[in-house]
């Protein structure tokens, strides 16, 4: 099969659209915006793969090389460690539900966790006691959005929040992810590498959406004296005024339309995010401090 033909057929448009809704965009994100986010995500994944290949002898990625790239950001590494712990817990519960009785024995530690512990000289990568501010802000935003939804919309919102690049059939989606990243089959991806890449892709979409909301709120509330308060940037920006409550007719409004002052995240807002990411001095998306060399790679 022609690799170009394969690449053109592989798309995560539907998944990304739902993810953006789950992260705080409109109930029906702008199709052009979703396509742009998909384009940015795949470009960043390919750059990450190319960076990781610098640490291997052959074009074989085991997963550790991908994690090594994240070593400069302890907060993101901790988030990935929590992801691995949650995944292990989920697998254990699945085994219990399947009446598999040998789950009480000592199990070998996850290969990726072993590697993280090996490079964790100070223990800060695996210290999960510190509050994850970004995760907290996302949860706060989701909570505020959910309070404005009726039962049907809330169920749709929960479904959207459960979508990821590996939320369906794992084997099928991992193969789809591999074809998306490497249509020419030039790299050998071990299962752990694809797992890391699916996580990186998910976090990339999350951060782009986060930053797009920051850009919108920055433009709207630049003169707001309360904007420094925790969570002010992460309000349910699409639900204001009457749209927070059941209206006089007894039904909630069509959240796919948002309201006239808050359309779905636009292409221009995503472009502004990228402008600030590539030129941090133009905005405050990096939240101060020295900008790492990989600052333009959202997942790292």
PDB file of C-alpha atoms in Angstrom:
ATOM      1  CA  UNK A   1       0.000   0.000   0.000  1.00  0.00           C
ATOM      2  CA  UNK A   2       1.198   3.492  -0.815  1.00  0.00           C
ATOM      3  CA  UNK A   3       2.450   5.102   2.436  1.00  0.00           C
ATOM      4  CA  UNK A   4       1.041   8.471   1.400  1.00  0.00           C
ATOM      5  CA  UNK A   5      -2.341   6.862   0.863  1.00  0.00           C
ATOM      6  CA  UNK A   6      -2.116   5.223   4.287  1.00  0.00           C
ATOM      7  CA  UNK A   7      -1.147   8.485   5.957  1.00  0.00           C
ATOM      8  CA  UNK A   8      -4.029  10.361   4.356  1.00  0.00           C
ATOM      9  CA  UNK A   9      -6.522   7.797   5.693  1.00  0.00           C
ATOM     10  CA  UNK A  10      -5.234   7.767   9.264  1.00  0.00           C
ATOM     11  CA  UNK A  11      -6.824  10.471  11.378  1.00  0.00           C
ATOM     12  CA  UNK A  12      -7.672  11.075  15.018  1.00  0.00           C
ATOM     13  CA  UNK A  13     -10.044  13.925  14.162  1.00  0.00           C
ATOM     14  CA  UNK A  14     -13.029  12.464  16.034  1.00  0.00           C
ATOM     15  CA  UNK A  15     -10.994  11.617  19.123  1.00  0.00           C
ATOM     16  CA  UNK A  16      -9.329  15.048  19.217  1.00  0.00           C
ATOM     17  CA  UNK A  17     -12.675  16.794  18.783  1.00  0.00           C
ATOM     18  CA  UNK A  18     -14.075  14.933  21.794  1.00  0.00           C
ATOM     19  CA  UNK A  19     -10.899  15.520  23.812  1.00  0.00           C
ATOM     20  CA  UNK A  20     -11.062  19.256  23.181  1.00  0.00           C
ATOM     21  CA  UNK A  21     -14.666  19.290  24.402  1.00  0.00           C
ATOM     22  CA  UNK A  22     -13.577  17.355  27.480  1.00  0.00           C
ATOM     23  CA  UNK A  23     -10.769  19.832  28.147  1.00  0.00           C
ATOM     24  CA  UNK A  24     -13.054  22.860  27.991  1.00  0.00           C
ATOM     25  CA  UNK A  25     -13.854  23.709  24.384  1.00  0.00           C
ATOM     26  CA  UNK A  26     -17.373  23.960  22.972  1.00  0.00           C
ATOM     27  CA  UNK A  27     -19.661  20.928  22.802  1.00  0.00           C
ATOM     28  CA  UNK A  28     -18.947  20.970  19.068  1.00  0.00           C
ATOM     29  CA  UNK A  29     -15.441  22.309  18.440  1.00  0.00           C
ATOM     30  CA  UNK A  30     -14.701  24.218  15.252  1.00  0.00           C
ATOM     31  CA  UNK A  31     -13.758  21.586  12.600  1.00  0.00           C
ATOM     32  CA  UNK A  32     -10.949  23.743  11.199  1.00  0.00           C
ATOM     33  CA  UNK A  33      -9.558  24.238  14.698  1.00  0.00           C
ATOM     34  CA  UNK A  34      -9.628  20.488  15.335  1.00  0.00           C
ATOM     35  CA  UNK A  35      -7.753  19.861  12.088  1.00  0.00           C
ATOM     36  CA  UNK A  36      -5.143  22.431  13.061  1.00  0.00           C
ATOM     37  CA  UNK A  37      -4.726  20.864  16.522  1.00  0.00           C
ATOM     38  CA  UNK A  38      -4.402  17.443  14.875  1.00  0.00           C
ATOM     39  CA  UNK A  39      -1.731  18.823  12.532  1.00  0.00           C
ATOM     40  CA  UNK A  40       0.229  20.382  15.405  1.00  0.00           C
ATOM     41  CA  UNK A  41      -0.037  17.189  17.458  1.00  0.00           C
ATOM     42  CA  UNK A  42       1.285  14.877  14.769  1.00  0.00           C
ATOM     43  CA  UNK A  43       4.136  17.267  13.927  1.00  0.00           C
ATOM     44  CA  UNK A  44       5.144  17.402  17.574  1.00  0.00           C
ATOM     45  CA  UNK A  45       4.992  13.618  17.942  1.00  0.00           C
ATOM     46  CA  UNK A  46       7.254  13.201  14.924  1.00  0.00           C
ATOM     47  CA  UNK A  47       9.717  15.708  16.376  1.00  0.00           C
ATOM     48  CA  UNK A  48       9.704  13.826  19.679  1.00  0.00           C
ATOM     49  CA  UNK A  49      10.387  10.560  17.869  1.00  0.00           C
ATOM     50  CA  UNK A  50      13.281  12.137  15.972  1.00  0.00           C
ATOM     51  CA  UNK A  51      14.748  13.471  19.225  1.00  0.00           C
ATOM     52  CA  UNK A  52      14.415  10.054  20.890  1.00  0.00           C
ATOM     53  CA  UNK A  53      16.108   8.294  17.975  1.00  0.00           C
ATOM     54  CA  UNK A  54      19.301  10.202  18.796  1.00  0.00           C
ATOM     55  CA  UNK A  55      19.690   7.939  21.837  1.00  0.00           C
ATOM     56  CA  UNK A  56      19.415   4.570  20.062  1.00  0.00           C
ATOM     57  CA  UNK A  57      21.760   2.611  17.840  1.00  0.00           C
ATOM     58  CA  UNK A  58      19.070   1.385  15.490  1.00  0.00           C
ATOM     59  CA  UNK A  59      15.640   2.770  14.661  1.00  0.00           C
ATOM     60  CA  UNK A  60      14.048   0.853  17.523  1.00  0.00           C
ATOM     61  CA  UNK A  61      12.258   2.755  20.277  1.00  0.00           C
ATOM     62  CA  UNK A  62      11.739   0.908  23.555  1.00  0.00           C
ATOM     63  CA  UNK A  63      10.033   3.720  25.449  1.00  0.00           C
ATOM     64  CA  UNK A  64      12.836   4.750  27.805  1.00  0.00           C
ATOM     65  CA  UNK A  65      14.317   7.073  25.195  1.00  0.00           C
ATOM     66  CA  UNK A  66      11.017   8.918  24.958  1.00  0.00           C
ATOM     67  CA  UNK A  67      10.792   9.296  28.733  1.00  0.00           C
ATOM     68  CA  UNK A  68      14.382  10.536  28.881  1.00  0.00           C
ATOM     69  CA  UNK A  69      13.296  13.594  26.911  1.00  0.00           C
ATOM     70  CA  UNK A  70      10.919  14.548  29.733  1.00  0.00           C
ATOM     71  CA  UNK A  71      13.632  14.525  32.419  1.00  0.00           C
ATOM     72  CA  UNK A  72      13.829  18.332  32.587  1.00  0.00           C
ATOM     73  CA  UNK A  73      10.213  18.693  33.750  1.00  0.00           C
ATOM     74  CA  UNK A  74       9.589  16.998  37.080  1.00  0.00           C
ATOM     75  CA  UNK A  75       5.919  18.010  37.112  1.00  0.00           C
ATOM     76  CA  UNK A  76       5.178  16.310  33.805  1.00  0.00           C
ATOM     77  CA  UNK A  77       7.228  13.284  34.821  1.00  0.00           C
ATOM     78  CA  UNK A  78       5.200  12.979  38.027  1.00  0.00           C
ATOM     79  CA  UNK A  79       2.014  13.177  35.993  1.00  0.00           C
ATOM     80  CA  UNK A  80       3.230  10.304  33.830  1.00  0.00           C
ATOM     81  CA  UNK A  81       4.180   8.277  36.917  1.00  0.00           C
ATOM     82  CA  UNK A  82       0.643   8.796  38.223  1.00  0.00           C
ATOM     83  CA  UNK A  83      -0.655   7.684  34.821  1.00  0.00           C
ATOM     84  CA  UNK A  84       1.348   4.457  35.085  1.00  0.00           C
ATOM     85  CA  UNK A  85       0.076   3.804  38.624  1.00  0.00           C
ATOM     86  CA  UNK A  86      -3.510   4.385  37.484  1.00  0.00           C
ATOM     87  CA  UNK A  87      -2.989   2.048  34.555  1.00  0.00           C
ATOM     88  CA  UNK A  88      -1.650  -0.700  36.825  1.00  0.00           C
ATOM     89  CA  UNK A  89      -4.633  -0.267  39.154  1.00  0.00           C
ATOM     90  CA  UNK A  90      -7.021  -0.453  36.213  1.00  0.00           C
ATOM     91  CA  UNK A  91      -5.370  -3.647  34.962  1.00  0.00           C
ATOM     92  CA  UNK A  92      -5.591  -5.196  38.422  1.00  0.00           C
ATOM     93  CA  UNK A  93      -9.296  -4.374  38.694  1.00  0.00           C
ATOM     94  CA  UNK A  94      -9.840  -5.815  35.239  1.00  0.00           C
ATOM     95  CA  UNK A  95      -8.170  -9.045  36.304  1.00  0.00           C
ATOM     96  CA  UNK A  96     -10.293  -9.218  39.439  1.00  0.00           C
ATOM     97  CA  UNK A  97     -13.440  -8.764  37.374  1.00  0.00           C
ATOM     98  CA  UNK A  98     -12.231 -11.572  35.096  1.00  0.00           C
ATOM     99  CA  UNK A  99     -11.900 -13.876  38.134  1.00  0.00           C
ATOM    100  CA  UNK A 100      -8.137 -14.103  37.786  1.00  0.00           C
ATOM    101  CA  UNK A 101      -6.961 -15.169  41.238  1.00  0.00           C
ATOM    102  CA  UNK A 102      -3.203 -14.548  41.097  1.00  0.00           C
ATOM    103  CA  UNK A 103      -3.352 -10.772  41.482  1.00  0.00           C
ATOM    104  CA  UNK A 104      -2.277 -10.870  45.137  1.00  0.00           C
ATOM    105  CA  UNK A 105       1.231 -12.025  44.410  1.00  0.00           C
ATOM    106  CA  UNK A 106       4.172  -9.684  43.941  1.00  0.00           C
ATOM    107  CA  UNK A 107       4.233  -8.455  40.385  1.00  0.00           C
ATOM    108  CA  UNK A 108       7.295  -7.209  38.549  1.00  0.00           C
ATOM    109  CA  UNK A 109       7.426  -3.438  38.455  1.00  0.00           C
ATOM    110  CA  UNK A 110       6.497  -1.731  35.202  1.00  0.00           C
ATOM    111  CA  UNK A 111       9.505  -1.389  32.904  1.00  0.00           C
ATOM    112  CA  UNK A 112       8.915   2.326  32.447  1.00  0.00           C
ATOM    113  CA  UNK A 113       8.599   2.905  36.200  1.00  0.00           C
ATOM    114  CA  UNK A 114      11.905   1.097  36.726  1.00  0.00           C
ATOM    115  CA  UNK A 115      13.582   3.411  34.223  1.00  0.00           C
ATOM    116  CA  UNK A 116      12.107   6.535  35.827  1.00  0.00           C
ATOM    117  CA  UNK A 117      13.357   5.419  39.239  1.00  0.00           C
ATOM    118  CA  UNK A 118      16.806   4.779  37.757  1.00  0.00           C
ATOM    119  CA  UNK A 119      17.170   8.339  36.425  1.00  0.00           C
ATOM    120  CA  UNK A 120      15.456   9.881  39.458  1.00  0.00           C
ATOM    121  CA  UNK A 121      18.537  10.956  41.405  1.00  0.00           C
ATOM    122  CA  UNK A 122      16.656  13.085  43.935  1.00  0.00           C
ATOM    123  CA  UNK A 123      13.360  11.208  44.150  1.00  0.00           C
ATOM    124  CA  UNK A 124      11.395  14.161  42.797  1.00  0.00           C
ATOM    125  CA  UNK A 125      10.001  12.261  39.781  1.00  0.00           C
ATOM    126  CA  UNK A 126       8.209   9.705  41.923  1.00  0.00           C
ATOM    127  CA  UNK A 127       7.156  12.016  44.751  1.00  0.00           C
ATOM    128  CA  UNK A 128       3.403  12.263  44.228  1.00  0.00           C
ATOM    129  CA  UNK A 129       2.644  14.147  47.455  1.00  0.00           C
ATOM    130  CA  UNK A 130       2.951  17.568  45.867  1.00  0.00           C
ATOM    131  CA  UNK A 131      -0.255  18.962  44.374  1.00  0.00           C
ATOM    132  CA  UNK A 132      -0.326  18.848  40.571  1.00  0.00           C
ATOM    133  CA  UNK A 133      -1.438  22.422  39.885  1.00  0.00           C
ATOM    134  CA  UNK A 134      -2.167  21.896  36.188  1.00  0.00           C
ATOM    135  CA  UNK A 135      -4.221  18.776  36.826  1.00  0.00           C
ATOM    136  CA  UNK A 136      -6.075  20.568  39.606  1.00  0.00           C
ATOM    137  CA  UNK A 137      -6.903  23.474  37.304  1.00  0.00           C
ATOM    138  CA  UNK A 138      -8.224  21.083  34.653  1.00  0.00           C
ATOM    139  CA  UNK A 139     -10.376  19.329  37.230  1.00  0.00           C
ATOM    140  CA  UNK A 140     -11.648  22.666  38.491  1.00  0.00           C
ATOM    141  CA  UNK A 141     -12.580  23.709  34.981  1.00  0.00           C
ATOM    142  CA  UNK A 142     -14.334  20.382  34.339  1.00  0.00           C
ATOM    143  CA  UNK A 143     -16.270  20.722  37.579  1.00  0.00           C
ATOM    144  CA  UNK A 144     -17.480  24.206  36.690  1.00  0.00           C
ATOM    145  CA  UNK A 145     -18.504  23.058  33.234  1.00  0.00           C
ATOM    146  CA  UNK A 146     -20.343  20.000  34.571  1.00  0.00           C
ATOM    147  CA  UNK A 147     -22.397  22.145  36.941  1.00  0.00           C
ATOM    148  CA  UNK A 148     -23.888  23.964  33.947  1.00  0.00           C
ATOM    149  CA  UNK A 149     -24.979  20.795  32.130  1.00  0.00           C
ATOM    150  CA  UNK A 150     -28.225  18.874  32.162  1.00  0.00           C
ATOM    151  CA  UNK A 151     -28.092  15.092  32.534  1.00  0.00           C
ATOM    152  CA  UNK A 152     -27.776  14.290  28.825  1.00  0.00           C
ATOM    153  CA  UNK A 153     -25.039  16.861  28.205  1.00  0.00           C
ATOM    154  CA  UNK A 154     -23.251  15.753  31.373  1.00  0.00           C
ATOM    155  CA  UNK A 155     -23.130  12.152  30.129  1.00  0.00           C
ATOM    156  CA  UNK A 156     -21.728  13.376  26.815  1.00  0.00           C
ATOM    157  CA  UNK A 157     -19.152  15.448  28.697  1.00  0.00           C
ATOM    158  CA  UNK A 158     -18.084  12.441  30.801  1.00  0.00           C
ATOM    159  CA  UNK A 159     -17.732  10.350  27.652  1.00  0.00           C
ATOM    160  CA  UNK A 160     -15.596  13.032  26.037  1.00  0.00           C
ATOM    161  CA  UNK A 161     -13.358  13.200  29.109  1.00  0.00           C
ATOM    162  CA  UNK A 162     -12.699   9.462  28.878  1.00  0.00           C
ATOM    163  CA  UNK A 163     -11.495   9.612  25.268  1.00  0.00           C
ATOM    164  CA  UNK A 164      -7.776   9.319  24.534  1.00  0.00           C
ATOM    165  CA  UNK A 165      -5.483   8.001  21.826  1.00  0.00           C
ATOM    166  CA  UNK A 166      -5.741   4.523  23.343  1.00  0.00           C
ATOM    167  CA  UNK A 167      -9.202   4.520  24.921  1.00  0.00           C
ATOM    168  CA  UNK A 168     -10.727   2.021  22.519  1.00  0.00           C
ATOM    169  CA  UNK A 169      -9.289  -1.342  21.502  1.00  0.00           C
ATOM    170  CA  UNK A 170      -5.695  -0.936  22.649  1.00  0.00           C
ATOM    171  CA  UNK A 171      -4.077  -3.083  19.961  1.00  0.00           C
ATOM    172  CA  UNK A 172      -6.098  -1.516  17.153  1.00  0.00           C
ATOM    173  CA  UNK A 173      -5.571   2.037  18.345  1.00  0.00           C
ATOM    174  CA  UNK A 174      -1.855   1.521  18.949  1.00  0.00           C
ATOM    175  CA  UNK A 175      -1.466   0.283  15.378  1.00  0.00           C
ATOM    176  CA  UNK A 176      -3.447   3.280  14.173  1.00  0.00           C
ATOM    177  CA  UNK A 177      -1.176   5.548  16.204  1.00  0.00           C
ATOM    178  CA  UNK A 178       1.912   3.898  14.716  1.00  0.00           C
ATOM    179  CA  UNK A 179       0.620   4.405  11.168  1.00  0.00           C
ATOM    180  CA  UNK A 180      -0.234   8.007  11.994  1.00  0.00           C
ATOM    181  CA  UNK A 181       3.265   8.756  13.256  1.00  0.00           C
ATOM    182  CA  UNK A 182       5.287   6.540  10.927  1.00  0.00           C
ATOM    183  CA  UNK A 183       3.361   5.761   7.701  1.00  0.00           C
ATOM    184  CA  UNK A 184       6.580   4.706   5.956  1.00  0.00           C
ATOM    185  CA  UNK A 185       7.325   2.104   8.650  1.00  0.00           C
ATOM    186  CA  UNK A 186      10.827   3.444   9.204  1.00  0.00           C
ATOM    187  CA  UNK A 187      10.892   2.945  12.986  1.00  0.00           C
ATOM    188  CA  UNK A 188      10.224  -0.110  15.140  1.00  0.00           C
ATOM    189  CA  UNK A 189       8.019   0.868  18.074  1.00  0.00           C
ATOM    190  CA  UNK A 190       7.857  -1.425  21.078  1.00  0.00           C
ATOM    191  CA  UNK A 191       4.501  -1.490  22.921  1.00  0.00           C
ATOM    192  CA  UNK A 192       5.893   0.668  25.728  1.00  0.00           C
ATOM    193  CA  UNK A 193       7.025   3.307  23.206  1.00  0.00           C
ATOM    194  CA  UNK A 194       3.554   3.512  21.678  1.00  0.00           C
ATOM    195  CA  UNK A 195       2.070   3.765  25.154  1.00  0.00           C
ATOM    196  CA  UNK A 196       4.316   6.748  25.919  1.00  0.00           C
ATOM    197  CA  UNK A 197       3.518   8.354  22.563  1.00  0.00           C
ATOM    198  CA  UNK A 198      -0.224   7.957  23.086  1.00  0.00           C
ATOM    199  CA  UNK A 199       0.207   9.704  26.435  1.00  0.00           C
ATOM    200  CA  UNK A 200       2.308  12.469  24.844  1.00  0.00           C
ATOM    201  CA  UNK A 201      -0.339  12.975  22.155  1.00  0.00           C
ATOM    202  CA  UNK A 202      -3.080  13.258  24.767  1.00  0.00           C
ATOM    203  CA  UNK A 203      -1.105  15.773  26.818  1.00  0.00           C
ATOM    204  CA  UNK A 204      -0.340  17.783  23.680  1.00  0.00           C
ATOM    205  CA  UNK A 205      -4.042  18.214  22.913  1.00  0.00           C
ATOM    206  CA  UNK A 206      -4.692  19.043  26.573  1.00  0.00           C
ATOM    207  CA  UNK A 207      -2.026  21.738  26.728  1.00  0.00           C
ATOM    208  CA  UNK A 208      -3.018  23.318  23.421  1.00  0.00           C
ATOM    209  CA  UNK A 209      -6.593  23.589  24.708  1.00  0.00           C
ATOM    210  CA  UNK A 210      -5.365  24.911  28.072  1.00  0.00           C
ATOM    211  CA  UNK A 211      -3.316  27.591  26.366  1.00  0.00           C
ATOM    212  CA  UNK A 212      -6.094  28.517  23.943  1.00  0.00           C
ATOM    213  CA  UNK A 213      -8.350  29.188  26.941  1.00  0.00           C
ATOM    214  CA  UNK A 214      -5.540  31.175  28.544  1.00  0.00           C
ATOM    215  CA  UNK A 215      -5.243  33.273  25.386  1.00  0.00           C
ATOM    216  CA  UNK A 216      -8.993  33.880  25.345  1.00  0.00           C
ATOM    217  CA  UNK A 217      -9.181  34.759  29.026  1.00  0.00           C
ATOM    218  CA  UNK A 218      -6.081  36.927  28.731  1.00  0.00           C
ATOM    219  CA  UNK A 219      -7.753  38.942  26.002  1.00  0.00           C
ATOM    220  CA  UNK A 220     -11.078  39.153  27.779  1.00  0.00           C
ATOM    221  CA  UNK A 221      -9.951  39.820  31.333  1.00  0.00           C
ATOM    222  CA  UNK A 222      -6.669  41.640  30.845  1.00  0.00           C
ATOM    223  CA  UNK A 223      -8.047  44.483  32.987  1.00  0.00           C
ATOM    224  CA  UNK A 224      -9.734  42.238  35.565  1.00  0.00           C
ATOM    225  CA  UNK A 225      -8.178  42.908  39.015  1.00  0.00           C
ATOM    226  CA  UNK A 226      -9.281  39.418  40.120  1.00  0.00           C
ATOM    227  CA  UNK A 227      -7.505  37.556  37.326  1.00  0.00           C
ATOM    228  CA  UNK A 228      -4.555  36.600  39.541  1.00  0.00           C
ATOM    229  CA  UNK A 229      -6.773  34.364  41.688  1.00  0.00           C
ATOM    230  CA  UNK A 230      -6.327  30.608  41.367  1.00  0.00           C
ATOM    231  CA  UNK A 231      -8.576  29.160  38.713  1.00  0.00           C
ATOM    232  CA  UNK A 232      -9.601  32.462  37.144  1.00  0.00           C
ATOM    233  CA  UNK A 233      -8.118  31.443  33.804  1.00  0.00           C
ATOM    234  CA  UNK A 234      -9.781  28.043  33.975  1.00  0.00           C
ATOM    235  CA  UNK A 235     -13.407  29.004  34.351  1.00  0.00           C
ATOM    236  CA  UNK A 236     -15.986  27.371  32.123  1.00  0.00           C
ATOM    237  CA  UNK A 237     -15.484  30.135  29.619  1.00  0.00           C
ATOM    238  CA  UNK A 238     -18.292  29.026  27.374  1.00  0.00           C
ATOM    239  CA  UNK A 239     -20.936  29.201  30.112  1.00  0.00           C
ATOM    240  CA  UNK A 240     -21.782  32.690  31.343  1.00  0.00           C
ATOM    241  CA  UNK A 241     -24.860  34.352  32.782  1.00  0.00           C
ATOM    242  CA  UNK A 242     -28.106  32.565  31.962  1.00  0.00           C
ATOM    243  CA  UNK A 243     -26.154  29.740  30.362  1.00  0.00           C
ATOM    244  CA  UNK A 244     -25.113  28.501  33.792  1.00  0.00           C
ATOM    245  CA  UNK A 245     -28.669  27.619  34.733  1.00  0.00           C
ATOM    246  CA  UNK A 246     -31.845  26.111  33.346  1.00  0.00           C
ATOM    247  CA  UNK A 247     -33.560  28.823  31.373  1.00  0.00           C
ATOM    248  CA  UNK A 248     -37.153  30.009  31.692  1.00  0.00           C
ATOM    249  CA  UNK A 249     -38.425  27.384  29.255  1.00  0.00           C
ATOM    250  CA  UNK A 250     -37.233  24.625  31.578  1.00  0.00           C
ATOM    251  CA  UNK A 251     -34.453  23.303  29.359  1.00  0.00           C
ATOM    252  CA  UNK A 252     -30.801  24.095  29.004  1.00  0.00           C
ATOM    253  CA  UNK A 253     -29.635  25.979  25.913  1.00  0.00           C
ATOM    254  CA  UNK A 254     -27.828  24.371  22.992  1.00  0.00           C
ATOM    255  CA  UNK A 255     -24.273  24.245  24.296  1.00  0.00           C
ATOM    256  CA  UNK A 256     -22.997  23.368  20.836  1.00  0.00           C
ATOM    257  CA  UNK A 257     -23.715  27.005  19.978  1.00  0.00           C
ATOM    258  CA  UNK A 258     -22.164  28.271  23.210  1.00  0.00           C
ATOM    259  CA  UNK A 259     -23.248  31.884  23.490  1.00  0.00           C
ATOM    260  CA  UNK A 260     -22.741  34.785  21.158  1.00  0.00           C
ATOM    261  CA  UNK A 261     -19.734  36.168  23.044  1.00  0.00           C
ATOM    262  CA  UNK A 262     -17.951  32.821  23.427  1.00  0.00           C
ATOM    263  CA  UNK A 263     -17.631  30.824  20.218  1.00  0.00           C
ATOM    264  CA  UNK A 264     -15.681  27.563  20.077  1.00  0.00           C
ATOM    265  CA  UNK A 265     -11.907  27.900  20.151  1.00  0.00           C
ATOM    266  CA  UNK A 266     -10.918  29.452  16.847  1.00  0.00           C
ATOM    267  CA  UNK A 267      -8.070  28.809  14.448  1.00  0.00           C
ATOM    268  CA  UNK A 268      -6.672  32.258  15.229  1.00  0.00           C
ATOM    269  CA  UNK A 269      -6.598  31.498  18.951  1.00  0.00           C
ATOM    270  CA  UNK A 270      -4.587  28.343  18.295  1.00  0.00           C
ATOM    271  CA  UNK A 271      -2.250  30.331  16.036  1.00  0.00           C
ATOM    272  CA  UNK A 272      -1.794  32.851  18.845  1.00  0.00           C
ATOM    273  CA  UNK A 273      -0.916  29.994  21.192  1.00  0.00           C
ATOM    274  CA  UNK A 274       1.767  28.802  18.797  1.00  0.00           C
ATOM    275  CA  UNK A 275       3.094  32.326  18.323  1.00  0.00           C
ATOM    276  CA  UNK A 276       3.526  32.703  22.079  1.00  0.00           C
ATOM    277  CA  UNK A 277       5.040  29.247  22.446  1.00  0.00           C
ATOM    278  CA  UNK A 278       7.654  29.877  19.780  1.00  0.00           C
ATOM    279  CA  UNK A 279       8.193  33.441  21.016  1.00  0.00           C
ATOM    280  CA  UNK A 280       7.724  33.256  24.825  1.00  0.00           C
ATOM    281  CA  UNK A 281       8.660  36.909  25.233  1.00  0.00           C
ATOM    282  CA  UNK A 282       5.457  37.767  23.361  1.00  0.00           C
ATOM    283  CA  UNK A 283       3.237  36.263  26.042  1.00  0.00           C
ATOM    284  CA  UNK A 284       3.217  34.588  29.433  1.00  0.00           C
ATOM    285  CA  UNK A 285       2.477  30.993  28.477  1.00  0.00           C
ATOM    286  CA  UNK A 286       5.758  29.774  29.956  1.00  0.00           C
ATOM    287  CA  UNK A 287       4.902  31.311  33.378  1.00  0.00           C
ATOM    288  CA  UNK A 288       8.357  32.822  33.791  1.00  0.00           C
ATOM    289  CA  UNK A 289      11.696  31.145  34.374  1.00  0.00           C
ATOM    290  CA  UNK A 290      14.230  29.906  31.876  1.00  0.00           C
ATOM    291  CA  UNK A 291      12.673  28.484  28.741  1.00  0.00           C
ATOM    292  CA  UNK A 292      13.889  24.904  28.056  1.00  0.00           C
ATOM    293  CA  UNK A 293      15.086  23.965  24.589  1.00  0.00           C
ATOM    294  CA  UNK A 294      12.020  21.785  24.109  1.00  0.00           C
ATOM    295  CA  UNK A 295       9.569  24.455  25.264  1.00  0.00           C
ATOM    296  CA  UNK A 296       7.697  24.234  21.963  1.00  0.00           C
ATOM    297  CA  UNK A 297       6.998  20.514  22.491  1.00  0.00           C
ATOM    298  CA  UNK A 298       3.910  20.584  24.700  1.00  0.00           C
ATOM    299  CA  UNK A 299       4.237  17.044  26.059  1.00  0.00           C
ATOM    300  CA  UNK A 300       7.791  17.624  27.296  1.00  0.00           C
TER     301      UNK A 300
END
